[in-house]
PDB file of C-alpha atoms in Angstrom:
ATOM      1  CA  UNK K1219       0.000   0.000   0.000  1.00  0.00           C
ATOM      2  CA  UNK K1220       2.898   2.369   0.564  1.00  0.00           C
ATOM      3  CA  UNK K1221       3.564   2.418  -3.171  1.00  0.00           C
ATOM      4  CA  UNK K1222       0.187   4.076  -3.714  1.00  0.00           C
ATOM      5  CA  UNK K1223       0.334   6.662  -0.941  1.00  0.00           C
ATOM      6  CA  UNK K1224       2.876   9.463  -0.896  1.00  0.00           C
ATOM      7  CA  UNK K1225       3.272   9.799   2.864  1.00  0.00           C
ATOM      8  CA  UNK K1226       5.404  12.935   2.664  1.00  0.00           C
ATOM      9  CA  UNK K1227       2.771  14.748   0.613  1.00  0.00           C
ATOM     10  CA  UNK K1228      -0.012  13.521   2.883  1.00  0.00           C
ATOM     11  CA  UNK K1229       1.838  14.742   5.976  1.00  0.00           C
ATOM     12  CA  UNK K1230       2.520  18.075   4.307  1.00  0.00           C
ATOM     13  CA  UNK K1231      -1.155  18.572   3.488  1.00  0.00           C
ATOM     14  CA  UNK K1232      -2.180  17.578   7.000  1.00  0.00           C
ATOM     15  CA  UNK K1233       0.298  19.999   8.564  1.00  0.00           C
ATOM     16  CA  UNK K1234      -0.661  22.968   6.384  1.00  0.00           C
ATOM     17  CA  UNK K1235      -4.350  22.134   6.757  1.00  0.00           C
ATOM     18  CA  UNK K1236      -4.025  22.339  10.517  1.00  0.00           C
ATOM     19  CA  UNK K1237      -2.006  25.557  10.410  1.00  0.00           C
ATOM     20  CA  UNK K1238      -4.203  27.378   7.918  1.00  0.00           C
ATOM     21  CA  UNK K1239      -7.512  25.644   8.576  1.00  0.00           C
ATOM     22  CA  UNK K1240      -7.417  25.895  12.354  1.00  0.00           C
ATOM     23  CA  UNK K1241      -4.643  28.343  13.163  1.00  0.00           C
ATOM     24  CA  UNK K1242      -5.757  31.248  11.006  1.00  0.00           C
ATOM     25  CA  UNK K1243      -9.352  31.344  12.289  1.00  0.00           C
ATOM     26  CA  UNK K1244      -8.010  30.937  15.832  1.00  0.00           C
ATOM     27  CA  UNK K1245      -5.699  33.907  15.296  1.00  0.00           C
ATOM     28  CA  UNK K1246      -8.608  35.991  14.003  1.00  0.00           C
ATOM     29  CA  UNK K1247     -10.756  34.943  16.972  1.00  0.00           C
ATOM     30  CA  UNK K1248      -7.925  35.896  19.311  1.00  0.00           C
ATOM     31  CA  UNK K1249      -7.876  39.359  17.734  1.00  0.00           C
ATOM     32  CA  UNK K1250     -11.612  39.728  18.300  1.00  0.00           C
ATOM     33  CA  UNK K1251     -11.275  38.492  21.879  1.00  0.00           C
ATOM     34  CA  UNK K1252      -8.457  40.942  22.601  1.00  0.00           C
ATOM     35  CA  UNK K1253     -10.383  43.878  21.125  1.00  0.00           C
ATOM     36  CA  UNK K1254     -13.846  43.213  22.525  1.00  0.00           C
ATOM     37  CA  UNK K1255     -13.506  40.436  25.105  1.00  0.00           C
ATOM     38  CA  UNK K1256     -14.314  40.634  28.793  1.00  0.00           C
ATOM     39  CA  UNK K1257     -12.396  43.383  30.514  1.00  0.00           C
ATOM     40  CA  UNK K1258     -11.319  44.962  27.224  1.00  0.00           C
ATOM     41  CA  UNK K1259     -12.717  48.377  28.081  1.00  0.00           C
ATOM     42  CA  UNK K1260     -11.577  50.625  30.892  1.00  0.00           C
ATOM     43  CA  UNK K1261     -13.826  52.563  33.281  1.00  0.00           C
ATOM     44  CA  UNK K1262     -14.498  55.243  30.647  1.00  0.00           C
ATOM     45  CA  UNK K1263     -15.542  52.676  28.037  1.00  0.00           C
ATOM     46  CA  UNK K1264     -12.409  53.053  25.895  1.00  0.00           C
ATOM     47  CA  UNK K1265     -10.262  50.206  24.587  1.00  0.00           C
ATOM     48  CA  UNK K1266      -6.631  50.614  25.714  1.00  0.00           C
ATOM     49  CA  UNK K1267      -4.055  51.291  23.000  1.00  0.00           C
ATOM     50  CA  UNK K1268      -2.123  48.099  23.733  1.00  0.00           C
ATOM     51  CA  UNK K1269      -5.200  45.991  23.086  1.00  0.00           C
ATOM     52  CA  UNK K1270      -5.880  47.847  19.837  1.00  0.00           C
ATOM     53  CA  UNK K1271      -2.325  47.231  18.656  1.00  0.00           C
ATOM     54  CA  UNK K1272      -2.385  43.533  19.565  1.00  0.00           C
ATOM     55  CA  UNK K1273      -5.719  42.951  17.873  1.00  0.00           C
ATOM     56  CA  UNK K1274      -4.511  44.875  14.819  1.00  0.00           C
ATOM     57  CA  UNK K1275      -1.450  42.638  14.616  1.00  0.00           C
ATOM     58  CA  UNK K1276      -3.667  39.537  14.751  1.00  0.00           C
ATOM     59  CA  UNK K1277      -5.971  40.886  12.041  1.00  0.00           C
ATOM     60  CA  UNK K1278      -3.025  42.031   9.925  1.00  0.00           C
ATOM     61  CA  UNK K1279      -1.356  38.622  10.011  1.00  0.00           C
ATOM     62  CA  UNK K1280      -4.640  36.944   9.063  1.00  0.00           C
ATOM     63  CA  UNK K1281      -5.258  39.378   6.196  1.00  0.00           C
ATOM     64  CA  UNK K1282      -1.707  39.138   4.857  1.00  0.00           C
ATOM     65  CA  UNK K1283      -1.869  35.359   4.936  1.00  0.00           C
ATOM     66  CA  UNK K1284      -5.093  35.308   2.932  1.00  0.00           C
ATOM     67  CA  UNK K1285      -3.809  37.873   0.426  1.00  0.00           C
ATOM     68  CA  UNK K1286      -0.526  36.004   0.090  1.00  0.00           C
ATOM     69  CA  UNK K1287      -2.350  32.750  -0.593  1.00  0.00           C
ATOM     70  CA  UNK K1288      -4.535  34.387  -3.238  1.00  0.00           C
ATOM     71  CA  UNK K1289      -1.476  35.925  -4.920  1.00  0.00           C
ATOM     72  CA  UNK K1290       0.322  32.565  -4.833  1.00  0.00           C
ATOM     73  CA  UNK K1291      -2.613  30.765  -6.422  1.00  0.00           C
ATOM     74  CA  UNK K1292      -3.145  33.528  -9.011  1.00  0.00           C
ATOM     75  CA  UNK K1293       0.512  33.329 -10.022  1.00  0.00           C
ATOM     76  CA  UNK K1294       0.065  29.659 -10.845  1.00  0.00           C
ATOM     77  CA  UNK K1295       1.702  28.248  -7.729  1.00  0.00           C
ATOM     78  CA  UNK K1296       1.387  24.550  -7.038  1.00  0.00           C
TER      79      UNK K1296
END
């Protein structure tokens, strides 16, 4: 059976599927949780600057990953 299954390719797809399929939405959810989660606002109702920066970093990484993937696919990457 090992002659029919390319185990390296299967492992590669599993790894990237976990990273992109689970990690990217988790990173986005972390950004939302940082920005609007419990205790995110101070007594005046404002979100502290540190939380805004951290959530922006999470959203930026997620957006750049998606845009990079689209550019890679559009360029004919395999």
